Coordinates of C-alpha atoms and ligand atoms in Angstrom, one line a residue:
X14 CA -93.7 -65.9 88.9
X15 CA -90.3 -66.4 87.5
X16 CA -88.5 -64.5 84.8
X17 CA -86.7 -66.5 82.1
X18 CA -84.5 -64.7 79.6
X19 CA -83.1 -66.4 76.4
X20 CA -80.3 -64.8 74.5
X21 CA -79.8 -64.5 70.7
X22 CA -78.1 -67.9 70.2
X23 CA -80.8 -69.6 72.2
X24 CA -83.4 -68.4 69.7
X25 CA -81.1 -68.1 66.7
X26 CA -82.3 -71.2 64.9
X27 CA -85.8 -72.6 64.6
X28 CA -84.8 -75.8 66.4
X29 CA -83.5 -73.7 69.3
X30 CA -86.8 -71.8 69.5
X31 CA -88.6 -75.1 69.7
X32 CA -86.3 -76.1 72.6
X33 CA -87.0 -72.8 74.4
X34 CA -90.7 -73.6 74.1
X35 CA -90.1 -77.0 75.8
X36 CA -88.2 -75.3 78.6
X37 CA -90.8 -72.7 79.4
X38 CA -93.9 -74.9 79.3
X39 CA -92.5 -77.4 81.8
X40 CA -92.5 -74.9 84.6
X41 CA -94.5 -75.1 87.8
X42 CA -95.0 -71.4 88.2
X43 CA -96.0 -68.7 85.8
X44 CA -93.3 -67.5 83.5
X45 CA -92.5 -64.0 82.3
X46 CA -90.3 -64.8 79.2
X47 CA -87.8 -62.3 77.9
X48 CA -86.3 -62.9 74.4
X49 CA -83.4 -61.3 72.6
X50 CA -83.3 -60.8 68.9
X51 CA -82.1 -63.8 66.8
X52 CA -78.3 -63.9 66.9
X53 CA -76.8 -61.6 64.3
X54 CA -79.9 -59.5 63.9
X55 CA -79.0 -56.6 66.1
X56 CA -75.6 -56.4 64.4
X57 CA -77.3 -56.3 61.0
X58 CA -79.6 -53.6 62.2
X59 CA -76.7 -51.5 63.5
X60 CA -75.1 -51.9 60.1
X61 CA -78.2 -50.7 58.4
X62 CA -78.4 -47.7 60.6
X63 CA -74.7 -46.9 59.9
X64 CA -75.3 -47.1 56.2
X65 CA -78.2 -44.7 56.5
X66 CA -76.2 -42.3 58.7
X67 CA -73.5 -42.1 56.1
X68 CA -76.0 -41.7 53.2
X69 CA -75.5 -45.1 51.7
X70 CA -79.1 -46.1 51.0
X71 CA -78.3 -48.8 48.5
X72 CA -76.1 -50.6 51.0
X73 CA -78.8 -50.3 53.6
X74 CA -81.4 -51.6 51.2
X75 CA -79.2 -54.5 50.3
X76 CA -78.7 -55.4 54.0
X77 CA -82.4 -55.2 54.6
X78 CA -83.2 -57.6 51.8
X79 CA -80.6 -60.1 53.0
X80 CA -82.0 -60.0 56.5
X81 CA -85.5 -60.4 55.3
X82 CA -84.6 -63.4 53.3
X83 CA -83.0 -64.9 56.5
X84 CA -86.3 -64.4 58.4
X85 CA -88.4 -66.0 55.6
X86 CA -86.1 -69.1 55.7
X87 CA -86.3 -69.1 59.5
X88 CA -90.1 -69.1 59.7
X89 CA -90.4 -71.9 57.2
X90 CA -88.5 -74.2 59.5
X91 CA -90.2 -72.7 62.6
X92 CA -93.8 -73.6 61.8
X93 CA -95.5 -76.2 59.7
X94 CA -99.1 -75.4 59.0
X95 CA -99.8 -73.3 55.8
X96 CA -102.0 -70.9 57.6
X97 CA -99.6 -70.2 60.5
X98 CA -96.7 -69.9 58.0
X99 CA -98.7 -67.3 56.1
X100 CA -99.2 -65.3 59.3
X101 CA -95.5 -65.5 59.9
X102 CA -94.7 -64.2 56.4
X103 CA -97.1 -61.3 57.1
X104 CA -95.4 -60.4 60.4
X105 CA -92.0 -60.4 58.7
X106 CA -93.3 -58.3 55.8
X107 CA -94.8 -55.8 58.2
X108 CA -91.5 -55.2 60.0
X109 CA -89.4 -55.1 56.9
X110 CA -91.8 -52.7 55.2
X111 CA -91.2 -50.4 58.1
X112 CA -87.4 -50.7 57.6
X113 CA -87.8 -49.9 53.9
X114 CA -89.9 -46.8 54.8
X115 CA -87.3 -45.6 57.3
X116 CA -84.7 -46.1 54.5
X117 CA -86.5 -43.6 52.3
X118 CA -87.1 -40.8 54.8
X119 CA -84.4 -38.6 56.3
X120 CA -82.3 -40.3 58.9
X121 CA -82.4 -39.3 62.6
X122 CA -81.1 -40.8 65.9
X123 CA -84.6 -41.5 67.0
X124 CA -85.2 -43.5 63.8
X125 CA -82.0 -45.5 64.4
X126 CA -83.6 -46.7 67.7
X127 CA -86.8 -47.8 65.8
X128 CA -84.6 -49.8 63.5
X129 CA -82.8 -51.5 66.4
X130 CA -86.2 -52.4 68.0
X131 CA -87.3 -54.6 65.1
X132 CA -85.0 -57.5 66.2
X133 CA -86.7 -58.2 69.5
X134 CA -90.2 -57.5 68.1
X135 CA -89.6 -60.1 65.4
X136 CA -88.2 -62.7 67.6
X137 CA -91.0 -62.5 70.2
X138 CA -93.8 -62.4 67.6
X139 CA -92.4 -65.4 65.7
X140 CA -91.9 -67.3 68.9
X141 CA -95.6 -66.6 69.9
X142 CA -96.6 -67.8 66.4
X143 CA -94.9 -71.1 67.2
X144 CA -96.6 -71.3 70.6
X145 CA -99.9 -70.7 68.8
X146 CA -99.2 -73.5 66.4
X147 CA -98.5 -75.8 69.3
X148 CA -101.6 -74.7 71.1
X149 CA -99.6 -73.4 74.1
X150 CA -101.6 -70.7 75.8
X151 CA -99.6 -67.4 76.3
X152 CA -99.9 -63.7 76.3
X153 CA -97.7 -61.4 74.2
X154 CA -96.6 -58.2 76.0
X155 CA -95.1 -55.2 74.3
X156 CA -92.1 -54.1 76.3
X157 CA -92.7 -50.6 74.9
X158 CA -95.9 -50.4 77.1
X159 CA -94.0 -50.7 80.4
X160 CA -90.1 -50.5 80.0
X161 CA -89.1 -47.0 80.9
X162 CA -85.8 -45.1 81.1
X163 CA -85.5 -41.5 82.3
X164 CA -83.7 -38.5 80.7
X165 CA -80.3 -39.9 81.9
X166 CA -81.1 -43.3 80.3
X167 CA -81.6 -44.8 83.8
X168 CA -84.3 -47.5 84.0
X169 CA -87.2 -46.6 86.3
X170 CA -88.2 -49.7 88.3
X171 CA -91.2 -48.0 89.9
X172 CA -92.6 -46.8 86.6
X173 CA -92.1 -50.2 85.1
X174 CA -93.9 -51.9 88.0
X175 CA -96.8 -49.4 87.7
X176 CA -97.3 -50.2 84.1
X177 CA -96.5 -53.9 84.1
X178 CA -98.6 -55.1 87.1
X179 CA -102.0 -54.2 85.6
X180 CA -101.1 -56.1 82.4
X181 CA -100.2 -59.2 84.4
X182 CA -103.2 -58.9 86.6
X183 CA -105.5 -58.7 83.6
X184 CA -104.6 -62.3 82.8
X185 CA -104.6 -64.0 86.2
X186 CA -104.8 -67.5 84.8
X187 CA -102.1 -67.0 82.2
X188 CA -99.0 -69.2 82.8
X189 CA -96.8 -67.7 80.1
X190 CA -96.1 -64.0 79.2
X191 CA -93.7 -63.3 76.3
X192 CA -91.9 -60.0 76.0
X193 CA -88.9 -58.3 74.4
X194 CA -85.6 -57.7 76.0
X195 CA -83.5 -54.6 75.3
X196 CA -86.2 -52.2 74.0
X197 CA -88.0 -49.5 76.0
X198 CA -89.3 -46.0 75.8
X199 CA -87.3 -43.0 76.9
X200 CA -88.4 -39.8 78.8
X201 CA -89.7 -38.3 75.6
X202 CA -91.8 -41.3 74.9
X203 CA -89.7 -42.4 72.0
X204 CA -88.6 -46.0 71.3
X205 CA -85.2 -46.5 72.8
X206 CA -83.1 -49.4 74.2
X207 CA -80.9 -50.5 77.1
X208 CA -77.7 -50.6 75.0
X209 CA -76.1 -53.6 73.5
X210 CA -76.6 -56.8 75.4
X211 CA -79.4 -55.1 77.3
X212 CA -81.8 -58.0 77.4
X213 CA -80.2 -59.4 80.5
X214 CA -80.8 -55.9 82.0
X215 CA -84.5 -56.1 81.0
X216 CA -84.8 -59.5 82.7
X217 CA -83.3 -58.3 85.9
X218 CA -85.4 -55.1 85.9
X219 CA -88.6 -57.1 85.4
X220 CA -87.6 -59.6 88.1
X221 CA -87.2 -56.7 90.5
X222 CA -90.4 -55.0 89.5
X223 CA -92.6 -58.1 89.9
X224 CA -90.8 -59.2 92.1
X225 CA -90.0 -62.7 90.7
X226 CA -88.9 -65.8 92.7
X227 CA -85.9 -66.1 90.4
X228 CA -84.4 -64.5 87.3
X229 CA -83.0 -67.1 85.0
X230 CA -80.6 -66.1 82.3
X231 CA -80.3 -68.8 79.6
X232 CA -77.3 -68.6 77.3
X233 CA -75.1 -71.1 75.4
X234 CA -72.6 -71.8 78.3
X235 CA -73.2 -73.6 81.6
X236 CA -72.9 -70.6 83.9
X237 CA -70.1 -68.2 84.8
X238 CA -66.8 -69.9 84.5
X239 CA -63.8 -69.5 86.9
X240 CA -61.7 -68.2 84.0
X241 CA -62.3 -67.2 80.4
X242 CA -63.2 -70.4 78.5
X243 CA -62.4 -68.8 75.1
X244 CA -58.8 -68.4 76.2
X245 CA -58.0 -71.0 78.8
X246 CA -58.6 -74.7 78.2
X247 CA -59.5 -76.0 81.6
X248 CA -62.2 -73.9 83.1
X249 CA -65.2 -74.9 85.2
X250 CA -68.5 -73.3 86.0
X251 CA -68.7 -71.5 89.4
X252 CA -71.6 -73.0 91.4
X253 CA -72.5 -70.0 93.4
X254 CA -71.6 -66.3 93.6
X255 CA -72.7 -63.3 95.6
X256 CA -74.2 -60.3 93.7
X257 CA -71.0 -58.4 94.6
X258 CA -68.8 -61.1 93.1
X259 CA -70.9 -61.4 90.0
X260 CA -71.0 -57.6 89.5
X261 CA -67.2 -57.4 89.6
X262 CA -66.9 -60.3 87.2
X263 CA -69.4 -59.0 84.8
X264 CA -67.9 -55.5 84.9
X265 CA -64.3 -56.8 84.5
X266 CA -64.9 -58.8 81.4
X267 CA -67.0 -62.0 82.0
X268 CA -69.0 -61.8 78.8
X269 CA -71.9 -64.0 80.0
X270 CA -73.8 -61.2 81.8
X271 CA -74.5 -57.5 81.1
X272 CA -72.7 -55.6 83.9
X273 CA -75.7 -53.4 84.7
X274 CA -78.0 -56.4 85.1
X275 CA -76.9 -57.3 88.6
X276 CA -78.2 -54.3 90.6
X277 CA -82.0 -54.5 90.0
X278 CA -82.1 -58.2 91.1
X279 CA -79.7 -57.5 93.9
X280 CA -81.7 -54.6 95.4
X281 CA -84.9 -56.7 95.2
X282 CA -83.1 -59.8 96.6
X283 CA -84.2 -61.9 93.6
X284 CA -81.6 -64.7 93.0
X285 CA -80.2 -64.9 89.4
X286 CA -79.4 -68.2 87.8
X287 CA -77.2 -68.5 84.7
X288 CA -78.2 -71.6 82.7
X289 CA -77.4 -73.3 79.5
X290 CA -80.1 -73.8 76.8
X291 CA -78.0 -76.5 75.1
X292 CA -77.6 -78.4 78.4
X293 CA -80.6 -77.5 80.4
X294 CA -79.8 -80.0 83.2
X295 CA -76.4 -78.6 83.9
X296 CA -76.3 -76.9 87.3
X297 CA -75.1 -73.4 86.0
X298 CA -74.4 -70.6 88.4
X299 CA -76.5 -69.3 91.2
X300 CA -76.1 -65.6 92.1
X301 CA -77.6 -64.7 95.5
X302 CA -77.2 -62.3 98.4
X303 CA -74.7 -64.4 100.3
X304 CA -71.3 -65.7 99.1
X305 CA -70.8 -69.4 99.7
X306 CA -67.3 -70.6 100.2
X307 CA -64.2 -68.5 100.6
X308 CA -61.2 -67.6 98.5
X309 CA -60.8 -66.7 94.9
X310 CA -63.9 -67.7 92.8
X311 CA -63.0 -66.6 89.4
X312 CA -60.8 -64.4 87.2
X313 CA -61.9 -62.2 84.3
X314 CA -60.2 -60.0 81.7
X315 CA -61.3 -56.7 80.2
X316 CA -59.5 -55.8 77.0
X317 CA -59.0 -52.5 75.1
X318 CA -57.7 -50.5 78.1
X319 CA -55.6 -47.4 77.9
X320 CA -53.3 -46.6 80.8
X321 CA -52.4 -43.0 81.4
X322 CA -49.6 -41.8 83.8
X323 CA -49.4 -38.1 84.8
X324 CA -46.2 -37.1 86.5
X325 CA -46.0 -33.8 88.3
X326 CA -43.7 -32.4 90.9
X327 CA -46.5 -30.0 91.7
X328 CA -48.4 -33.0 93.1
X329 CA -45.8 -33.3 95.9
X330 CA -47.5 -32.4 99.2
X331 CA -50.3 -30.7 97.3
X332 CA -53.9 -31.2 97.8
X333 CA -56.7 -30.8 95.2
X334 CA -54.5 -32.2 92.5
X335 CA -56.4 -35.5 92.0
X336 CA -59.7 -33.6 91.9
X337 CA -58.4 -31.5 89.0
X338 CA -57.2 -34.6 87.2
X339 CA -60.5 -36.4 87.7
X340 CA -62.5 -33.3 86.5
X341 CA -60.9 -33.7 83.1
X342 CA -62.4 -37.2 82.8
X343 CA -65.7 -36.0 84.1
X344 CA -65.8 -33.2 81.5
X345 CA -65.4 -35.8 78.7
X346 CA -67.8 -38.3 80.4
X347 CA -65.1 -41.0 80.4
X348 CA -65.2 -43.4 83.4
X349 CA -62.0 -44.5 85.1
X350 CA -61.5 -48.1 86.0
X351 CA -58.3 -48.4 87.9
X352 CA -56.3 -45.8 89.8
X353 CA -52.9 -45.9 91.6
X354 CA -51.0 -43.0 92.9
X355 CA -47.6 -42.2 94.3
X356 CA -46.5 -38.9 95.7
X357 CA -45.5 -37.4 92.4
X358 CA -47.5 -39.5 89.8
X359 CA -50.9 -40.9 89.2
X360 CA -51.7 -43.8 86.9
X361 CA -55.2 -44.6 85.7
X362 CA -57.0 -46.6 83.1
X363 CA -59.9 -45.9 80.8
X364 CA -61.8 -48.2 78.4
X365 CA -62.6 -45.8 75.5
X366 CA -60.4 -43.6 73.4
X367 CA -63.3 -41.5 72.1
X368 CA -62.0 -38.4 73.8
X369 CA -58.4 -39.5 74.4
X370 CA -56.8 -36.7 72.4
X371 CA -58.8 -34.0 74.2
X372 CA -58.2 -35.6 77.6
X373 CA -54.4 -35.9 77.0
X374 CA -54.3 -32.3 75.8
X375 CA -55.9 -31.1 79.1
X376 CA -53.8 -33.3 81.3
X377 CA -50.6 -31.9 79.9
X378 CA -51.2 -28.7 81.9
X379 CA -50.4 -30.8 85.1
X380 CA -47.1 -32.3 84.0
X381 CA -45.7 -35.0 81.7
X382 CA -48.2 -37.5 80.4
X383 CA -47.6 -41.0 79.1
X384 CA -50.1 -43.3 77.5
X385 CA -50.0 -47.1 76.9
X386 CA -52.6 -48.5 74.6
X387 CA -53.4 -52.3 74.2
X388 CA -53.6 -53.0 77.9
X389 CA -55.8 -55.6 79.7
X390 CA -57.2 -55.5 83.2
X391 CA -57.2 -59.0 84.8
X392 CA -59.4 -59.1 87.8
X393 CA -59.3 -61.8 90.5
X394 CA -62.6 -62.0 92.3
X395 CA -63.8 -63.6 95.5
X396 CA -65.8 -62.4 98.5
X397 CA -63.4 -60.5 100.9
X398 CA -60.3 -61.8 99.2
X399 CA -58.5 -58.5 99.5
X400 CA -58.6 -59.0 103.3
X401 CA -57.7 -62.6 103.3
X402 CA -54.3 -63.7 104.4
X403 CA -52.2 -65.5 101.8
X404 CA -54.2 -64.5 98.7
X405 CA -51.7 -61.9 97.6
X406 CA -48.8 -64.2 98.1
X407 CA -50.5 -66.9 96.1
X408 CA -51.4 -64.4 93.4
X409 CA -47.9 -62.9 93.0
X410 CA -46.5 -66.4 92.9
X411 CA -48.9 -67.3 90.0
X412 CA -48.0 -64.1 88.1
X413 CA -44.4 -65.2 88.0
X414 CA -42.3 -62.9 85.8
X415 CA -45.1 -61.4 83.7
X416 CA -44.7 -57.6 83.9
X417 CA -47.6 -55.9 85.7
X418 CA -48.2 -52.3 84.9
X419 CA -50.6 -51.5 87.8
X420 CA -52.1 -53.3 90.8
X421 CA -55.3 -52.3 92.5
X422 CA -55.8 -53.9 95.8
X423 CA -58.1 -52.8 98.6
X424 CA -60.4 -50.6 96.6
X425 CA -63.1 -53.3 96.7
X426 CA -62.7 -56.1 99.3
X427 CA -63.8 -58.6 96.6
X428 CA -61.5 -57.7 93.8
X429 CA -57.7 -57.5 93.1
X430 CA -57.0 -56.1 89.6
X431 CA -53.8 -56.3 87.6
X432 CA -53.0 -54.3 84.5
X433 CA -50.9 -56.1 81.9
X434 CA -50.0 -55.6 78.2
X435 CA -52.7 -57.3 76.1
X436 CA -50.2 -59.6 74.6
X437 CA -49.4 -61.1 78.0
X438 CA -53.1 -61.7 78.9
X439 CA -53.3 -65.3 77.7
X440 CA -50.2 -66.3 79.6
X441 CA -51.4 -64.6 82.7
X442 CA -54.9 -66.2 82.6
X443 CA -53.3 -69.6 82.1
X444 CA -50.8 -69.1 85.0
X445 CA -53.6 -67.9 87.3
X446 CA -55.6 -70.9 86.4
X447 CA -52.8 -73.2 87.5
X448 CA -51.7 -71.1 90.5
X449 CA -55.1 -70.2 92.0
X450 CA -57.4 -73.1 90.9
X451 CA -54.9 -75.9 90.4
X452 CA -56.3 -76.4 86.8
Ligands
LIG19 N1 -80.3 -57.9 70.8 C1 -79.6 -56.9 71.6 C2 -78.1 -57.1 71.3 O1 -77.7 -57.9 70.5 C3 -79.9 -57.1 73.1 C4 -79.5 -58.4 73.6 O2 -79.4 -59.4 72.9 O3 -79.2 -58.5 74.8 O4 -77.4 -56.3 71.8
MG20 MG1 -76.6 -61.2 75.3

């Protein structure tokens, strides 16, 4: 069995959904299909939730009506027969009625999760309706019946497997199972989700649970590129990456894949393929255990970074200092991305300013504290590059005279990270493209 996951843009228009159907029926092995919500839907549902949270019911009602109209238009182009279209209208009505009810009762966080779940429920149900019209045999699976996270929001592969396998075994002859990405149940049994972009994570978790022969992630670009295609003109897809390389790239800004979605497939040794729905014959990127080829594979950039420098003469020859600094970040549940230290100062970066004021306040007890906002981490990734001769030389030559605030080398053997001011990012990515890839 293979897992195939299609993102929001791949199902965002009726024609695209038709294409997805073509792609999944032509497969030689059974398919477990994971779909995202139609593009724009989850954003709209977030907005509805925010309106309710701040007591603006009229605004919420207006958004719901707009979204509902969008779905009615969608289904009219999706299917043709009157009877099936009527079923489609009923599905839409059912889900939007639920939203309207939620709108009228008092808002809670648990309810916001129910609101968010409607996107994937609608996309999979409408897709199955189209399959039905085309006479394509399939089985609809409700992800809420098997996707589980624990009290720390960690997905539980064993629990998922235990619930999923009997459902698959019940339909031994079925060649196509259709389920929702993103949504799950939490430890309390409530409807929950795997956070924004989490459908990739669902696909990888399912691929590990089954285990699948391959986990295919279909998006609107032909694989992971060697550089950010939104910023740099000449980029090319990377043919092959190791799980480690892919994880570094996804974490440090490559938008194509949810960063958490690597580990489940990795630990189950299921290869992941990144493919393009708009160009299904393009090779895409294969992510597998082994890295093929040497040297730098790709660069990625992560924006919205804050750099904090703590200077303290008390740090000189002292031990336990870093622990106390790190404890402040732990207290405010704020992960640190990069760290560099000298004998009397430590610089580190964070990617959220949610608790920045509190963190700075506490850090001031150690010495003087400086903060720089609007920073970007540019990561250069390739298996073992931090140990390879000549890579640093090539890298620094490519950087030229762009000021670098921090360098992290040797933390991971597969990654060298640079921190620069956000307004120098574009220039740096372009120079690296020339200097490292000759593009
Ligand atoms: N629909 C969800 C989102 O937009 C999950 C996903 O598409 O991966 O975040
Ligand atoms: Mg996505």
